[in-house]
mmCIF file of C-alpha atoms in Angstrom:
data_model
loop_
_atom_site.group_PDB
_atom_site.id
_atom_site.type_symbol
_atom_site.label_atom_id
_atom_site.label_comp_id
_atom_site.label_asym_id
_atom_site.label_seq_id
_atom_site.Cartn_x
_atom_site.Cartn_y
_atom_site.Cartn_z
ATOM 1 C CA ALA T 39 0.143 -0.005 0.153
ATOM 2 C CA GLN T 40 1.155 3.560 -0.589
ATOM 3 C CA THR T 41 1.467 6.385 1.996
ATOM 4 C CA VAL T 42 1.838 9.857 1.594
ATOM 5 C CA THR T 43 3.140 12.086 4.490
ATOM 6 C CA GLN T 44 3.085 15.817 4.681
ATOM 7 C CA SER T 45 5.121 16.649 7.884
ATOM 8 C CA GLN T 46 4.078 20.420 7.922
ATOM 9 C CA PRO T 47 0.413 20.782 9.439
ATOM 10 C CA GLU T 48 0.540 24.584 9.194
ATOM 11 C CA MET T 49 2.878 27.248 7.288
ATOM 12 C CA SER T 50 2.703 30.970 6.792
ATOM 13 C CA VAL T 51 4.399 33.179 4.549
ATOM 14 C CA GLN T 52 4.300 36.856 3.679
ATOM 15 C CA GLU T 53 2.844 38.025 0.412
ATOM 16 C CA ALA T 54 5.276 37.989 -2.660
ATOM 17 C CA GLU T 55 7.633 35.600 -0.610
ATOM 18 C CA THR T 56 8.597 31.884 -1.500
ATOM 19 C CA VAL T 57 7.416 29.142 0.582
ATOM 20 C CA THR T 58 8.033 25.349 0.102
ATOM 21 C CA LEU T 59 5.634 22.635 1.274
ATOM 22 C CA SER T 60 7.129 19.152 1.814
ATOM 23 C CA CYS T 61 5.740 15.733 0.827
ATOM 24 C CA THR T 62 7.196 12.302 0.924
ATOM 25 C CA TYR T 63 5.696 8.936 -0.105
ATOM 26 C CA ASP T 64 6.295 5.263 0.023
ATOM 27 C CA THR T 65 5.617 2.883 -2.685
ATOM 28 C CA SER T 66 7.016 -0.313 -4.141
ATOM 29 C CA GLU T 67 5.336 0.794 -7.558
ATOM 30 C CA ASN T 68 7.648 2.085 -10.439
ATOM 31 C CA ASN T 69 4.904 3.654 -12.571
ATOM 32 C CA TYR T 70 2.806 6.452 -10.709
ATOM 33 C CA TYR T 71 1.720 9.997 -10.617
ATOM 34 C CA LEU T 72 2.069 12.587 -8.144
ATOM 35 C CA PHE T 73 0.014 15.522 -7.617
ATOM 36 C CA TRP T 74 -0.583 18.629 -5.525
ATOM 37 C CA TYR T 75 -4.095 19.814 -4.732
ATOM 38 C CA LYS T 76 -5.180 22.996 -3.329
ATOM 39 C CA GLN T 77 -8.251 23.238 -1.277
ATOM 40 C CA PRO T 78 -9.543 26.868 -0.652
ATOM 41 C CA PRO T 79 -12.170 27.822 2.032
ATOM 42 C CA SER T 80 -14.814 27.008 -0.439
ATOM 43 C CA ARG T 81 -13.458 23.429 -0.466
ATOM 44 C CA GLN T 82 -13.478 22.787 -3.954
ATOM 45 C CA MET T 83 -10.442 20.560 -4.972
ATOM 46 C CA ILE T 84 -8.213 22.222 -7.381
ATOM 47 C CA LEU T 85 -5.379 20.781 -8.983
ATOM 48 C CA VAL T 86 -2.351 22.746 -8.839
ATOM 49 C CA ILE T 87 0.406 20.643 -10.556
ATOM 50 C CA ARG T 88 1.006 17.101 -11.522
ATOM 51 C CA GLN T 89 4.084 14.916 -12.254
ATOM 52 C CA GLU T 90 4.765 11.528 -14.033
ATOM 53 C CA ALA T 91 7.104 9.617 -12.290
ATOM 54 C CA TYR T 92 8.860 8.482 -15.499
ATOM 55 C CA LYS T 93 9.689 12.015 -16.139
ATOM 56 C CA GLN T 94 13.095 13.260 -14.586
ATOM 57 C CA GLN T 95 12.104 17.012 -15.602
ATOM 58 C CA ASN T 96 10.258 18.836 -12.567
ATOM 59 C CA ALA T 97 6.910 19.960 -13.264
ATOM 60 C CA THR T 98 6.198 23.659 -13.251
ATOM 61 C CA GLU T 99 2.891 25.968 -13.478
ATOM 62 C CA ASN T 100 3.470 29.517 -13.506
ATOM 63 C CA ARG T 101 4.466 30.368 -9.777
ATOM 64 C CA PHE T 102 3.996 26.670 -8.792
ATOM 65 C CA SER T 103 6.975 24.239 -9.330
ATOM 66 C CA VAL T 104 7.894 20.798 -7.821
ATOM 67 C CA ASN T 105 11.310 19.163 -6.882
ATOM 68 C CA PHE T 106 10.845 15.490 -7.472
ATOM 69 C CA GLN T 107 13.437 13.205 -5.987
ATOM 70 C CA LYS T 108 12.364 9.892 -7.271
ATOM 71 C CA ALA T 109 15.102 8.062 -5.314
ATOM 72 C CA ALA T 110 14.387 9.905 -2.083
ATOM 73 C CA LYS T 111 10.690 9.511 -2.864
ATOM 74 C CA SER T 112 10.039 13.291 -2.216
ATOM 75 C CA PHE T 113 7.802 15.476 -3.814
ATOM 76 C CA SER T 114 7.985 19.313 -2.463
ATOM 77 C CA LEU T 115 6.043 22.192 -3.622
ATOM 78 C CA LYS T 116 7.661 25.711 -4.115
ATOM 79 C CA ILE T 117 5.060 28.639 -4.421
ATOM 80 C CA SER T 118 6.908 31.749 -5.692
ATOM 81 C CA ASP T 119 5.489 35.381 -5.441
ATOM 82 C CA SER T 120 2.851 34.099 -2.818
ATOM 83 C CA GLN T 121 -0.574 35.806 -3.416
ATOM 84 C CA LEU T 122 -3.529 36.065 -0.623
ATOM 85 C CA GLY T 123 -5.271 33.818 -2.908
ATOM 86 C CA ASP T 124 -2.820 31.005 -2.311
ATOM 87 C CA THR T 125 -4.136 30.756 1.231
ATOM 88 C CA ALA T 126 -5.606 27.014 1.290
ATOM 89 C CA MET T 127 -5.063 23.667 2.319
ATOM 90 C CA TYR T 128 -2.577 22.025 0.342
ATOM 91 C CA PHE T 129 -2.889 18.032 -0.260
ATOM 92 C CA CYS T 130 0.005 15.895 -1.863
ATOM 93 C CA ALA T 131 -1.519 12.846 -3.578
ATOM 94 C CA PHE T 132 -0.341 9.764 -5.267
ATOM 95 C CA MET T 133 -1.867 7.682 -8.057
ATOM 96 C CA THR T 134 -0.593 4.471 -9.231
ATOM 97 C CA GLY T 135 -0.106 4.278 -13.083
ATOM 98 C CA ALA T 136 -1.190 1.319 -15.479
ATOM 99 C CA GLY T 137 -0.754 -2.153 -14.090
ATOM 100 C CA GLY T 138 -0.681 -1.011 -10.421
ATOM 101 C CA THR T 139 -2.309 -2.697 -7.533
ATOM 102 C CA SER T 140 -4.611 0.478 -7.084
ATOM 103 C CA TYR T 141 -5.090 1.422 -10.325
ATOM 104 C CA GLY T 142 -6.540 5.128 -10.692
ATOM 105 C CA LYS T 143 -6.950 5.530 -6.949
ATOM 106 C CA LEU T 144 -5.806 8.752 -5.189
ATOM 107 C CA THR T 145 -3.829 8.493 -1.654
ATOM 108 C CA PHE T 146 -3.848 11.776 0.082
ATOM 109 C CA GLY T 147 -1.208 13.217 2.549
ATOM 110 C CA GLN T 148 -2.672 15.024 5.815
ATOM 111 C CA GLY T 149 -2.542 18.335 4.296
ATOM 112 C CA THR T 150 -0.879 21.403 4.941
ATOM 113 C CA ILE T 151 -2.702 24.607 5.864
ATOM 114 C CA LEU T 152 -1.036 27.583 4.207
ATOM 115 C CA THR T 153 -1.559 31.094 5.188
ATOM 116 C CA VAL T 154 -0.544 34.021 3.159
ATOM 117 C CA HIS T 155 -0.200 37.077 5.259
ATOM 118 C CA PRO T 156 -0.322 40.867 3.464
ATOM 119 C CA GLY C 195 -14.208 21.037 -19.688
ATOM 120 C CA ALA C 196 -14.097 18.252 -17.380
ATOM 121 C CA VAL C 197 -16.919 19.728 -14.871
ATOM 122 C CA VAL C 198 -18.268 17.460 -11.938
ATOM 123 C CA SER C 199 -21.234 18.786 -10.162
ATOM 124 C CA GLN C 200 -22.887 17.516 -6.880
ATOM 125 C CA HIS C 201 -26.305 17.983 -5.331
ATOM 126 C CA PRO C 202 -27.306 19.089 -2.861
ATOM 127 C CA SER C 203 -24.530 21.085 -1.675
ATOM 128 C CA TRP C 204 -25.787 21.328 1.563
ATOM 129 C CA VAL C 205 -28.408 19.038 3.623
ATOM 130 C CA ILE C 206 -29.621 18.697 7.072
ATOM 131 C CA CYS C 207 -31.625 15.714 7.747
ATOM 132 C CA LYS C 208 -33.063 13.977 11.061
ATOM 133 C CA SER C 209 -31.422 10.990 12.671
ATOM 134 C CA GLY C 210 -32.800 7.634 11.434
ATOM 135 C CA THR C 211 -33.522 9.215 7.823
ATOM 136 C CA SER C 212 -31.813 8.521 4.592
ATOM 137 C CA VAL C 213 -30.133 11.015 2.225
ATOM 138 C CA LYS C 214 -29.049 10.584 -1.366
ATOM 139 C CA ILE C 215 -26.186 12.801 -2.803
ATOM 140 C CA GLU C 216 -25.713 12.847 -6.573
ATOM 141 C CA CYS C 217 -22.603 13.366 -8.292
ATOM 142 C CA ARG C 218 -22.673 14.059 -12.222
ATOM 143 C CA SER C 219 -19.925 14.432 -14.674
ATOM 144 C CA LEU C 220 -21.232 17.263 -17.070
ATOM 145 C CA ASP C 221 -19.251 17.160 -20.121
ATOM 146 C CA PHE C 222 -17.522 13.815 -20.161
ATOM 147 C CA GLN C 223 -18.104 10.135 -19.325
ATOM 148 C CA ALA C 224 -16.916 8.892 -16.348
ATOM 149 C CA THR C 225 -16.508 4.765 -16.076
ATOM 150 C CA THR C 226 -15.152 5.259 -12.604
ATOM 151 C CA MET C 227 -16.173 7.599 -9.825
ATOM 152 C CA PHE C 228 -14.947 7.995 -6.367
ATOM 153 C CA TRP C 229 -16.576 8.868 -3.116
ATOM 154 C CA TYR C 230 -14.557 10.785 -0.469
ATOM 155 C CA ARG C 231 -15.292 11.695 3.346
ATOM 156 C CA GLN C 232 -13.790 14.690 4.880
ATOM 157 C CA PHE C 233 -13.768 16.053 8.377
ATOM 158 C CA PRO C 234 -12.938 19.566 9.085
ATOM 159 C CA LYS C 235 -9.134 20.245 8.677
ATOM 160 C CA GLN C 236 -8.377 16.867 7.780
ATOM 161 C CA SER C 237 -7.285 14.885 4.500
ATOM 162 C CA LEU C 238 -9.721 12.972 2.221
ATOM 163 C CA MET C 239 -10.590 9.618 3.155
ATOM 164 C CA LEU C 240 -11.759 7.247 0.143
ATOM 165 C CA MET C 241 -14.666 5.400 1.005
ATOM 166 C CA ALA C 242 -15.583 3.419 -2.404
ATOM 167 C CA THR C 243 -14.646 3.285 -6.005
ATOM 168 C CA SER C 244 -17.894 3.192 -7.873
ATOM 169 C CA ASN C 245 -17.679 1.662 -11.667
ATOM 170 C CA GLU C 246 -20.586 2.152 -13.941
ATOM 171 C CA GLY C 247 -22.924 -1.258 -14.324
ATOM 172 C CA SER C 248 -20.963 -2.876 -11.288
ATOM 173 C CA LYS C 249 -21.007 -2.921 -7.692
ATOM 174 C CA ALA C 250 -18.935 -0.423 -5.747
ATOM 175 C CA THR C 251 -15.791 -1.493 -4.134
ATOM 176 C CA TYR C 252 -15.722 -0.099 -0.429
ATOM 177 C CA GLU C 253 -12.516 0.458 1.304
ATOM 178 C CA GLN C 254 -11.776 -1.331 4.633
ATOM 179 C CA GLY C 255 -13.955 -0.118 7.512
ATOM 180 C CA VAL C 256 -16.713 1.750 5.403
ATOM 181 C CA GLU C 257 -20.100 -0.006 5.946
ATOM 182 C CA LYS C 258 -21.460 -0.834 2.484
ATOM 183 C CA ASP C 259 -25.052 -1.421 4.085
ATOM 184 C CA LYS C 260 -24.784 2.080 5.393
ATOM 185 C CA PHE C 261 -23.372 3.751 2.326
ATOM 186 C CA LEU C 262 -25.086 2.800 -0.670
ATOM 187 C CA ILE C 263 -23.375 3.556 -4.144
ATOM 188 C CA ASN C 264 -24.990 3.239 -7.319
ATOM 189 C CA HIS C 265 -23.466 4.137 -10.632
ATOM 190 C CA ALA C 266 -26.226 3.683 -12.970
ATOM 191 C CA SER C 267 -24.682 5.571 -16.007
ATOM 192 C CA LEU C 268 -21.716 6.905 -17.285
ATOM 193 C CA THR C 269 -22.453 10.326 -15.936
ATOM 194 C CA LEU C 270 -24.303 9.688 -12.510
ATOM 195 C CA SER C 271 -23.369 8.129 -9.280
ATOM 196 C CA THR C 272 -25.215 8.259 -6.181
ATOM 197 C CA LEU C 273 -24.323 7.986 -2.506
ATOM 198 C CA THR C 274 -27.162 7.235 -0.089
ATOM 199 C CA VAL C 275 -26.460 7.442 3.675
ATOM 200 C CA THR C 276 -29.217 4.979 5.042
ATOM 201 C CA SER C 277 -30.344 5.509 8.749
ATOM 202 C CA ALA C 278 -28.106 8.632 9.216
ATOM 203 C CA HIS C 279 -26.839 9.493 12.575
ATOM 204 C CA PRO C 280 -25.125 12.310 13.721
ATOM 205 C CA GLU C 281 -21.656 10.800 13.480
ATOM 206 C CA ASP C 282 -22.419 10.618 9.929
ATOM 207 C CA SER C 283 -22.177 14.381 9.716
ATOM 208 C CA SER C 284 -19.366 15.378 7.428
ATOM 209 C CA PHE C 285 -18.257 16.724 4.112
ATOM 210 C CA TYR C 286 -18.854 14.202 1.112
ATOM 211 C CA ILE C 287 -16.862 14.694 -1.906
ATOM 212 C CA CYS C 288 -16.933 12.791 -5.245
ATOM 213 C CA SER C 289 -14.505 12.716 -8.303
ATOM 214 C CA ALA C 290 -14.581 11.169 -11.406
ATOM 215 C CA ASP C 291 -11.801 9.157 -13.173
ATOM 216 C CA GLY C 292 -10.734 11.179 -16.515
ATOM 217 C CA GLY C 293 -10.132 7.972 -18.282
ATOM 218 C CA GLN C 294 -7.479 5.913 -19.397
ATOM 219 C CA GLY C 295 -4.513 7.742 -20.548
ATOM 220 C CA ILE C 296 -5.898 11.280 -18.816
ATOM 221 C CA TRP C 297 -4.616 10.069 -14.995
ATOM 222 C CA GLU C 298 -6.422 12.627 -13.305
ATOM 223 C CA GLN C 299 -9.528 12.992 -11.149
ATOM 224 C CA TYR C 300 -12.022 15.870 -11.393
ATOM 225 C CA PHE C 301 -13.414 16.496 -8.260
ATOM 226 C CA GLY C 302 -17.207 17.746 -7.225
ATOM 227 C CA PRO C 303 -17.605 20.923 -5.031
ATOM 228 C CA GLY C 304 -18.613 18.575 -2.036
ATOM 229 C CA THR C 305 -21.605 18.206 -0.037
ATOM 230 C CA ARG C 306 -21.983 19.076 3.712
ATOM 231 C CA LEU C 307 -24.352 16.580 5.430
ATOM 232 C CA THR C 308 -25.581 17.751 8.993
ATOM 233 C CA VAL C 309 -27.723 14.918 10.763
ATOM 234 C CA THR C 310 -29.498 16.519 13.932
#
């Protein structure tokens, strides 16, 4: 079974600064996908960024980028130029790829509450 | 594209009654849908995987007789909480699988259930 661990229950950052959220995972699968989701106060889950495990290049989406260290099973999220609208709960998630034992299922970490201060 | 809706967004029911929550994929067909439960400031816990035309697969510890799931079409899955009790009060979220090759789930906005 896969496990996802987010060791930072809460983080805070000043507007316009950079913050990094940590995530580690454990799996015996070789083909998988990793995601960061944002859940603002509305509680709608919003996909922030995704990473295919077979890709060595770190994914980037505008102000959001990841540091994917496959050997270390680490998948951190960096938010640059933080904005007030980034205030939310952030979840790291793991999905097994084709042929995996839990095909298509998402396993979530505990979440990190991020507060951006003006 | 890839919009998932849930209805109702908020429901209050009395203890002992049943309540049905609908999850619809609006602009795509979803062979597989998932149901999650979330308590305040906690993570999403997968309850069950719903496959169109077949019985749902429940996660360990989830009472299948209490949480009835039906996936009658490629765009609709329903979760019925039977004989609800206050401890069933929670936030229920559904997601739909984007399909083979998409490797992504699309989430509904969630339903807040309060049992009095």
